[in-house]
XYZ file of C-alpha atoms in Angstrom:
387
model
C 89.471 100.407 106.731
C 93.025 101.349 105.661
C 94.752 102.423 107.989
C 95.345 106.788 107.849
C 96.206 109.737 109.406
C 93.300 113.111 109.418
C 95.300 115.922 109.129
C 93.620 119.655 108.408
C 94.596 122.834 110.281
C 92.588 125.270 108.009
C 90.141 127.566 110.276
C 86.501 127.571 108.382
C 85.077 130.607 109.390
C 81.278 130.517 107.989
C 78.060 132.179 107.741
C 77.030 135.736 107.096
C 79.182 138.442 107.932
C 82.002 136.818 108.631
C 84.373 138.535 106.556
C 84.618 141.288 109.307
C 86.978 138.834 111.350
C 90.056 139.470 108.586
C 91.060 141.926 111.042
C 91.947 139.508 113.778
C 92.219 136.553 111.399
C 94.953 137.616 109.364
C 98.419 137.979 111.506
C 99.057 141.472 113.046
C 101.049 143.408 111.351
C 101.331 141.570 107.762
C 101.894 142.994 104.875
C 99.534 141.422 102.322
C 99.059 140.863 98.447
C 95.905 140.742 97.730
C 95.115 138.391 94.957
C 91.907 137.767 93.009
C 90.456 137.307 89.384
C 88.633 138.847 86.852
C 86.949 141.436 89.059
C 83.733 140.481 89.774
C 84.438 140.828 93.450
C 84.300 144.928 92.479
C 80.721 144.543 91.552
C 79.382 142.550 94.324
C 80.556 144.032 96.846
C 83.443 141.821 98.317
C 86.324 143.630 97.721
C 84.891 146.999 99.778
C 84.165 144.389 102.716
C 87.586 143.198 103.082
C 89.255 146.285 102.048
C 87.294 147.898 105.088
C 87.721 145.051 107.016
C 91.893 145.396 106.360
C 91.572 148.953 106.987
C 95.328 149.526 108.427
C 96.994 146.682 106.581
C 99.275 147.485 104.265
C 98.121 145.861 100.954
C 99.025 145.323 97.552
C 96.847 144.177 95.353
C 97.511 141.825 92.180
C 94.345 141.025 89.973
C 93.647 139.101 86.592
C 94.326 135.225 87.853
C 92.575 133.382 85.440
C 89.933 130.120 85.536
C 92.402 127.327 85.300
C 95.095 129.663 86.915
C 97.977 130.238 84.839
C 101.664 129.273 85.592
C 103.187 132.943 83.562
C 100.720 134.507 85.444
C 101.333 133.279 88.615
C 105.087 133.858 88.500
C 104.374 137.381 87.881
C 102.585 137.610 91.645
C 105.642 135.800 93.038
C 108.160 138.763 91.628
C 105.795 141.032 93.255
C 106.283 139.419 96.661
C 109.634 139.053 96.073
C 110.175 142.785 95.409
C 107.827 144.137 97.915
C 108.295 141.499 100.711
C 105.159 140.608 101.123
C 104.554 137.988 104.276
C 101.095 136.675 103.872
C 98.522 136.260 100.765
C 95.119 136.700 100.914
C 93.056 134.857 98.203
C 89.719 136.705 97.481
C 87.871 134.107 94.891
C 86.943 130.782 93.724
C 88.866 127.865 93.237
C 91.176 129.240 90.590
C 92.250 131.847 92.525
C 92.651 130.062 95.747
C 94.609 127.174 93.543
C 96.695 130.020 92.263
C 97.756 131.255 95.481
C 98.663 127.831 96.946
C 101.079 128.064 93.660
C 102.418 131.354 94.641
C 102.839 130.337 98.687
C 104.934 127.511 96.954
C 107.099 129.285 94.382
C 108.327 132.299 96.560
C 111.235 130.678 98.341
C 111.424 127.268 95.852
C 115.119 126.645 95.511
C 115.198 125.828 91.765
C 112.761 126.104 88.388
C 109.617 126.664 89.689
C 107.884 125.222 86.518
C 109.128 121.996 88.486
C 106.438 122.244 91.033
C 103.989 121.030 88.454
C 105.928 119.222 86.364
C 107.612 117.240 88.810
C 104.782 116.768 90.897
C 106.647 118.487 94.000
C 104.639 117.958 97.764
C 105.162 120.992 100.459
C 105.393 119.584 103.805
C 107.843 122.365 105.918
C 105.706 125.557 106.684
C 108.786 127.973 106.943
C 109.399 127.083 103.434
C 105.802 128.667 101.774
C 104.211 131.836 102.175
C 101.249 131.568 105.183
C 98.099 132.570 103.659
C 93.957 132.970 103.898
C 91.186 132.729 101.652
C 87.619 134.272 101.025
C 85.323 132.249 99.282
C 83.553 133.858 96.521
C 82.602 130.202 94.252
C 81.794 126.990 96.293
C 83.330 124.396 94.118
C 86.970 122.936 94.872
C 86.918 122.638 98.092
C 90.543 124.119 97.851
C 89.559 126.280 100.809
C 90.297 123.627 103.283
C 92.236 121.327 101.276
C 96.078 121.476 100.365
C 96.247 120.528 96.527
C 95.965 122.966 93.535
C 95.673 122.769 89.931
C 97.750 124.831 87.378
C 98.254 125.405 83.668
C 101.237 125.699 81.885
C 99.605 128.052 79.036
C 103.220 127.305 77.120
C 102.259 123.780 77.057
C 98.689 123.399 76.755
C 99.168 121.420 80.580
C 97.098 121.278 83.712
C 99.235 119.652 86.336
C 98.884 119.395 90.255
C 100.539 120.454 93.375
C 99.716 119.948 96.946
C 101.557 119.021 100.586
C 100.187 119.838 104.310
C 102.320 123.211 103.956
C 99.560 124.171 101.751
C 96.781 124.615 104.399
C 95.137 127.687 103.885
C 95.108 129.436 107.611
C 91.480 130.079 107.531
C 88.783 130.365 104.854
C 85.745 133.095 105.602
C 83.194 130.947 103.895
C 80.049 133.456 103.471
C 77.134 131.686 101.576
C 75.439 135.120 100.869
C 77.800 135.763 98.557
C 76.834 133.273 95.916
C 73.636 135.852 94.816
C 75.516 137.403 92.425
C 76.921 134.375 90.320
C 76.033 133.793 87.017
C 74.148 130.789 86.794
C 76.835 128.568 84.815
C 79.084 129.321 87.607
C 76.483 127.816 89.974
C 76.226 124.582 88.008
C 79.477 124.024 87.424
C 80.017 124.299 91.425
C 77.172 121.502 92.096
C 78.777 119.250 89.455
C 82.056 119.916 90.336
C 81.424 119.029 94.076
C 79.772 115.529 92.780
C 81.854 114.505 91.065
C 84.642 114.802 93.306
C 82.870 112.404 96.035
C 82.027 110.001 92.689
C 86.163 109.768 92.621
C 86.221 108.859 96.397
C 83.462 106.687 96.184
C 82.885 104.939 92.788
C 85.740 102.440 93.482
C 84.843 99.058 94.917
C 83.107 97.720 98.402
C 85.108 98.149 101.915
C 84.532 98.151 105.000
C 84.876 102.044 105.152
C 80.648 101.826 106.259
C 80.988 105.077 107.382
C 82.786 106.621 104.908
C 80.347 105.512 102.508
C 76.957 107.366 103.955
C 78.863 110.796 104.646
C 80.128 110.480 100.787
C 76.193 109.718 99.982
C 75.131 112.089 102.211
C 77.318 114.879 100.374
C 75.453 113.244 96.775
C 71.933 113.167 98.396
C 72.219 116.982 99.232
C 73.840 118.203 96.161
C 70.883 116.331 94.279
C 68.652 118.425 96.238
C 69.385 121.634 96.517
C 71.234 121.705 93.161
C 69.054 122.201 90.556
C 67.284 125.036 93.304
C 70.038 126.828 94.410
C 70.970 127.472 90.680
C 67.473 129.631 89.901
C 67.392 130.691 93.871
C 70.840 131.503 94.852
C 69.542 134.233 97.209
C 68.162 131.479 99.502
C 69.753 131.117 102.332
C 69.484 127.661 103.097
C 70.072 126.668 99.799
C 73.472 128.514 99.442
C 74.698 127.568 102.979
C 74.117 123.904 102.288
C 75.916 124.037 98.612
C 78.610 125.484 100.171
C 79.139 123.405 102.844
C 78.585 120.177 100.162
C 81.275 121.661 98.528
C 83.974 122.361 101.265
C 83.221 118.536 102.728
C 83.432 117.121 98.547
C 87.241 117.723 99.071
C 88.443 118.517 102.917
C 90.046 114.913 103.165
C 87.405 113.282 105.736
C 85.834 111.299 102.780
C 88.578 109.711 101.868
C 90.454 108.960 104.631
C 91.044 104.792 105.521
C 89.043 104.125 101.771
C 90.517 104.197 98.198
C 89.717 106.852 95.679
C 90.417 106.953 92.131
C 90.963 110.517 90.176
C 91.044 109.614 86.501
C 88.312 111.218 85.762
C 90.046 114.161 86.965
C 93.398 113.394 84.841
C 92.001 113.338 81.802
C 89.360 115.780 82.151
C 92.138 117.933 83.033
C 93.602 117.592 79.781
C 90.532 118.618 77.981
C 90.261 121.910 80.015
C 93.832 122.459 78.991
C 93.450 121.997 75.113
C 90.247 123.072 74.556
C 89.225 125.504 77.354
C 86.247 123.616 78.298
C 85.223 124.562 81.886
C 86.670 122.127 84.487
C 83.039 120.783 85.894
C 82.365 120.219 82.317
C 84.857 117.619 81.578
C 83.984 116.025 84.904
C 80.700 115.239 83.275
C 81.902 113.962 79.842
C 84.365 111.927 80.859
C 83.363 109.876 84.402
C 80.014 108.456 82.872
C 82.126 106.945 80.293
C 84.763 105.950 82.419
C 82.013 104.136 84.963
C 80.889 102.414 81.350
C 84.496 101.840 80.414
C 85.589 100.196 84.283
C 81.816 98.058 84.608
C 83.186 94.940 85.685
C 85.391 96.861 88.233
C 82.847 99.289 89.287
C 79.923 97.532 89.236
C 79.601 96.360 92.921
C 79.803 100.012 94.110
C 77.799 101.239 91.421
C 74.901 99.269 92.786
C 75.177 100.612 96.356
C 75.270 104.125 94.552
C 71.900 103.326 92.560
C 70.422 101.586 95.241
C 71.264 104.072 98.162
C 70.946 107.228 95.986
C 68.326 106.481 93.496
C 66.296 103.799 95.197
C 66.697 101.533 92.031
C 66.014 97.898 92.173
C 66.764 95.012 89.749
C 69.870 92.956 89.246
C 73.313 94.066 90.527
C 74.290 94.703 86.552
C 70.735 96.193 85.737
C 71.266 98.736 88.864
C 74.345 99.348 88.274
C 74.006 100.514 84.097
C 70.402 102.456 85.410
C 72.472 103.964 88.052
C 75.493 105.655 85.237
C 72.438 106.720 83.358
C 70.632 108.289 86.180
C 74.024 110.194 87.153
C 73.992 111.420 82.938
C 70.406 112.940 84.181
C 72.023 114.545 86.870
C 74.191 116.205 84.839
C 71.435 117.221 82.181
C 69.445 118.824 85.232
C 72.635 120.884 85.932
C 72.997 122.317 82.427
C 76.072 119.939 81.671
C 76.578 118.841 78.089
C 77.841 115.600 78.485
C 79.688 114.996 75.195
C 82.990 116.193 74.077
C 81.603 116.873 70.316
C 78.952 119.619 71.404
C 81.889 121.527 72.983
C 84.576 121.214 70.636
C 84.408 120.845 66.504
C 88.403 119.815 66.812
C 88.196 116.728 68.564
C 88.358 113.579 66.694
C 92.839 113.100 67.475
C 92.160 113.970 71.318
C 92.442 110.272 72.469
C 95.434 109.737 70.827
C 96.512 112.685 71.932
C 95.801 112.246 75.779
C 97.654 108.587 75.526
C 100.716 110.334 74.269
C 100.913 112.732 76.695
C 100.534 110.159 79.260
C 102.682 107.575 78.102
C 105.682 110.548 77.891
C 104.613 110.809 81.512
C 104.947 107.743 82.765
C 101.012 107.534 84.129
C 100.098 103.848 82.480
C 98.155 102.875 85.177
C 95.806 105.157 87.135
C 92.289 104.222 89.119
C 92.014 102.668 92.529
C 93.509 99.412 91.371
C 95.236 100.874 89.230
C 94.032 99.061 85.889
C 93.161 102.348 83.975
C 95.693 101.274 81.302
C 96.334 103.744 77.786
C 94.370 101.186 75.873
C 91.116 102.073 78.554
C 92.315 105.487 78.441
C 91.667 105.786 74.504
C 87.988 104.047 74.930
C 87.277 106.511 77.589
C 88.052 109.457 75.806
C 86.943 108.054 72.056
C 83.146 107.077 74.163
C 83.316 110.215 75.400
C 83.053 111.942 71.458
């Protein structure tokens, strides 16, 4: 194993009920903005809890953060703070809005542009430089609850760009799987894929000695496989929803892919087809990896035997295993409600390879993968297989 150090400092408060604790969880005496989305959290019920649960805060509340959080918006919650001198965030939400709010902790005191964040790729490591914040979980997906990255679009630019550093711990997540029972179905999907594919990136790379690494990443697969396609028609069960959102959470915490390597291009350029076309994040996960995995074979194809042997219980030749086991992931998918081609989401897609490898090649990312031989050229055939 490589060697690595485990940091996480985020307090995972879960189970029913739990959003009660704000009270003693959130610092005494803070003054709070209280961030969120669309509004959903009005209808279900969440936003009485922790109002009630707040009861002698003082809060101020900023709504309307968008799926793919956007930058203009964003810097619109950071004036706020700034004028109202606020001292702690609460996010109330899903990924987005928890993403959103790592943005916002950032930006506050950021000596400079803070478009710069994103665009220069800028890590927070010194806590007395970011705005200390919590999060309610609303939308198991990310795993940005007890992870320190974020993704944000630049609306102005049609870009989705990342930011991160161990400043940007949330201080504790109330992780309540009850509250899934009023999701829209897509939204539940999306979550299961989501959470996949983001042990696929840690884990579709090549053989190590990481043996233990390995079976918790399968173990993460083996349970999303089964209480997917279920907790998508029963999110009401209990057992279902506590064990897709704890899948979720331990997709992306760090633990996974600590001492192993990991590879995230499915995540750049799916990333860029979220940003041009709108496309729902999960969504792109599942047009664009199969095709990568077909794209990186020779590369891949140790690991994806283990994968189709250990998850599938396939059986053949190390290259017949390893094509069955791509395919059998494409089911997945299907199961999940994913379309799994770029053409039955978009009619305006036939320049978006080209396009990608521009952007790319203006930003300097030629090589990407976990050995770092995901040229532009394989780049283009990803995206152009992916039509």
């Amino acid at each position: 194993m490589f060697n690595f150090e485990l940091y996480n400092p985020t307090n995972l408060v879960f189970g029913k009920g739990q959003i009660e604790k704000l009270s003693v969880l959130v610092p005494f005496g803070s003054k709070i903005l209280l961030a969120y989305g669309g509004g959903s959290i009005f209808k279900n019920g969440i936003y009485d809890q922790v109002k009630t649960a707040l009861s002698g805060f003082e809060i101020v509340e900023f709504g309307g953060i968008e799926p793919n959080p956007h930058f203009e918006t964003l810097m619109k919650a950071v004036a706020v703070i700034k004028e109202q001198n606020i001292n702690f965030i609460l996010a109330v939400g899903g990924g987005s809005v928890i993403d959103g709010v790592k943005f916002i902790s950032a930006a506050v005191h950021y000596d400079g542009n803070a478009i710069d964040i994103l665009q220069k790729r800028i890590l927070f490591k010194d806590v007395t430089k970011v705005i200390p914040f919590g999060t309610v979980l609303t939308l198991p997906a990310t795993g940005s609850e007890m992870n320190s990255g974020a993704v944000v679009t630049i609306a102005a630019t049609q870009e989705k760009l990342t930011l991160g550093g161990s400043a940007l711990f949330p201080k504790f997540s109330i992780c309540d799987p009850s509250v899934i029972a009023s999701l829209p179905k897509r939204q539940l999907q999306n979550g299961v894929v989501d959470a996949y594919t983001h042990v696929l990136e840690q884990y579709l790379t090549y053989r190590h000695d990481g043996y233990l690494q390995d079976r918790i990443a399968e173990s993460i697969l083996q349970t999303l496989i089964q209480v997917g396609p279920n907790v998508v028609e029963n999110p009401t069960d209990y057992a279902l929803a506590s064990n897709f959102m704890w899948s979720c959470t331990m997709a992306l915490n760090g633990l996974i892919q600590k001492g192993v390597p990991s590879d995230w291009a499915t995540h750049m350029i799916g990333h860029e087809l979220t940003a041009l076309y709108g496309i729902d994040h999960a969504r792109t996960l599942a047009i664009i990896g199969p095709n990568l995995y077909r794209v990186m074979f020779e590369t891949k194809k140790g690991k994806l035997a283990q994968y189709g042997k250990r998850i599938f219980n396939l059986t053949g030749s190390e290259d017949e295993i390893a094509l069955e086991a791509i395919n059998k992931t494409v089911e997945f998918f299907h199961v999940m409600g994913m379309q799994t081609k770029l053409s039955e989401c978009t009619e305006d897609f036939e320049k978006t390879a080209d396009f990608i490898v521009n952007r790319f090649e203006e930003r300097n990312w030629i090589a990407m993968g976990e050995k770092q031989n995901i040229t532009l050229e394989k780049v283009k055939s990803i995206v152009e297989m992916s039509y």
